[in-house]
One Martini backbone bead per residue (centre of mass of N, CA, C, O) as a GRO file, in nm:
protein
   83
    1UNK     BB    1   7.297   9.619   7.246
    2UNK     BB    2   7.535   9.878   7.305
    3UNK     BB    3   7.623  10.067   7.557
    4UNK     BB    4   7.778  10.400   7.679
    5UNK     BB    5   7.903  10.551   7.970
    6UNK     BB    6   8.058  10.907   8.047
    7UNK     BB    7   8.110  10.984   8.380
    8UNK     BB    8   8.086  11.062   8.637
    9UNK     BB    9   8.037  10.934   9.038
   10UNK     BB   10   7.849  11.080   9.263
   11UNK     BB   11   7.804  11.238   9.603
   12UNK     BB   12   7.502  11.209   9.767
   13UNK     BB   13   7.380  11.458  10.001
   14UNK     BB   14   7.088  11.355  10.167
   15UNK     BB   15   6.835  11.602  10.367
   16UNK     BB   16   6.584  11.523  10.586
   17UNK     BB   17   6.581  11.706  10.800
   18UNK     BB   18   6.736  11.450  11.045
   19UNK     BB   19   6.800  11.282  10.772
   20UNK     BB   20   7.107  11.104  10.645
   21UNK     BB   21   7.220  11.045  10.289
   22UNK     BB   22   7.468  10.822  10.086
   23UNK     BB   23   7.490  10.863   9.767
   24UNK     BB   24   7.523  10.857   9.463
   25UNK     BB   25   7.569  10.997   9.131
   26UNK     BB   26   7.471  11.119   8.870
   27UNK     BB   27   7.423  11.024   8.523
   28UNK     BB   28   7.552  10.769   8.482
   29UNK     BB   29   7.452  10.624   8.740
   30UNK     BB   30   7.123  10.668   8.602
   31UNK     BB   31   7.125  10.561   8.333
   32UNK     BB   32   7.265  10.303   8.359
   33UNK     BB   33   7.069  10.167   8.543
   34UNK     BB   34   6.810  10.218   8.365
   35UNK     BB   35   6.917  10.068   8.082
   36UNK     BB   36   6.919   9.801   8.243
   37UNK     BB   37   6.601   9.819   8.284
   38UNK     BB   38   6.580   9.782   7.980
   39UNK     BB   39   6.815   9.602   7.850
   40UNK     BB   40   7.107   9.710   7.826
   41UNK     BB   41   7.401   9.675   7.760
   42UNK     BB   42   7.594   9.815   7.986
   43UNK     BB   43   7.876  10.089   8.001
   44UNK     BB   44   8.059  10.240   8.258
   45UNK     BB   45   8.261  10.533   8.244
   46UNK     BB   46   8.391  10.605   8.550
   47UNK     BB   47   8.425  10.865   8.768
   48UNK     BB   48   8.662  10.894   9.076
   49UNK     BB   49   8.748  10.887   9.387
   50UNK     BB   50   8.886  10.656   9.631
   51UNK     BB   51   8.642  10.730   9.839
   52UNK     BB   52   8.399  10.639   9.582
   53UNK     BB   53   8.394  10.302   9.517
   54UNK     BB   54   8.159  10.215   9.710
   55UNK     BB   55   7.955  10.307   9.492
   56UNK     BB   56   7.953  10.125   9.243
   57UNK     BB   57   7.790   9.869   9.370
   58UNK     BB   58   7.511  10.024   9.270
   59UNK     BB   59   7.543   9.940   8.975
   60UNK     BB   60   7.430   9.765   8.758
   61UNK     BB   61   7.668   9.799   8.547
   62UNK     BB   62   7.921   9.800   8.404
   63UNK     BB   63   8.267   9.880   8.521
   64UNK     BB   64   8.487  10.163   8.461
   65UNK     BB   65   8.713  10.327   8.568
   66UNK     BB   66   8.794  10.671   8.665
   67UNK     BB   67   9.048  10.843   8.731
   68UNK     BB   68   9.057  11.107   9.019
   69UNK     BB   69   9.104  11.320   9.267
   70UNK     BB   70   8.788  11.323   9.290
   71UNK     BB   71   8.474  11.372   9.417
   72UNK     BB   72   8.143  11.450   9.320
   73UNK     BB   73   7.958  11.693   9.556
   74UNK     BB   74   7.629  11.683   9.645
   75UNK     BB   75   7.348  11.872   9.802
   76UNK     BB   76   7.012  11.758   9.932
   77UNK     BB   77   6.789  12.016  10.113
   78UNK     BB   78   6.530  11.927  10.324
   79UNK     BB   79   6.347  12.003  10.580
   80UNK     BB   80   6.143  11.794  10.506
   81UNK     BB   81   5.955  11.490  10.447
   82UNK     BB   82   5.757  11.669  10.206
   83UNK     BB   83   5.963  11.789   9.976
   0.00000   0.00000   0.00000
């Protein structure tokens, strides 16, 4: 079986207290993921601006750009690391 996901591939950035993370995120980048590690052979068919292809990289799955003007940037911020 072949999975198919279409969707952003969002830019996390997360701030714990004094440490912040810029990872990857969005929908397309955690199922198809997820799909990869339970053996689905997965293609994700991912938006982003040319800032975050270097975000890519994490993804598990077969990946095909879709050109977009900028990228989805998310902030989840925490003030402790026990939150």
């Amino acid at each position: 079986m072949k999975v198919a996901l279409i969707g952003p591939i969002c830019q996390d950035l997360n701030i714990i207290g004094d440490r912040t993370f810029s990872l990857p995120g969005g929908v397309a980048y955690y199922a198809g993921n997820a799909l990869v590690d339970l053996g689905v052979n997965t293609l994700v068919l991912g938006s982003c601006g040319e800032d975050a292809k270097k975000l890519l990289g994490f993804l598990k799955a077969e990946v095909i750009t879709l050109p977009a003007a900028g990228t989805i940037k998310f902030i989840n911020e925490y003030p402790r690391g026990d939150d």
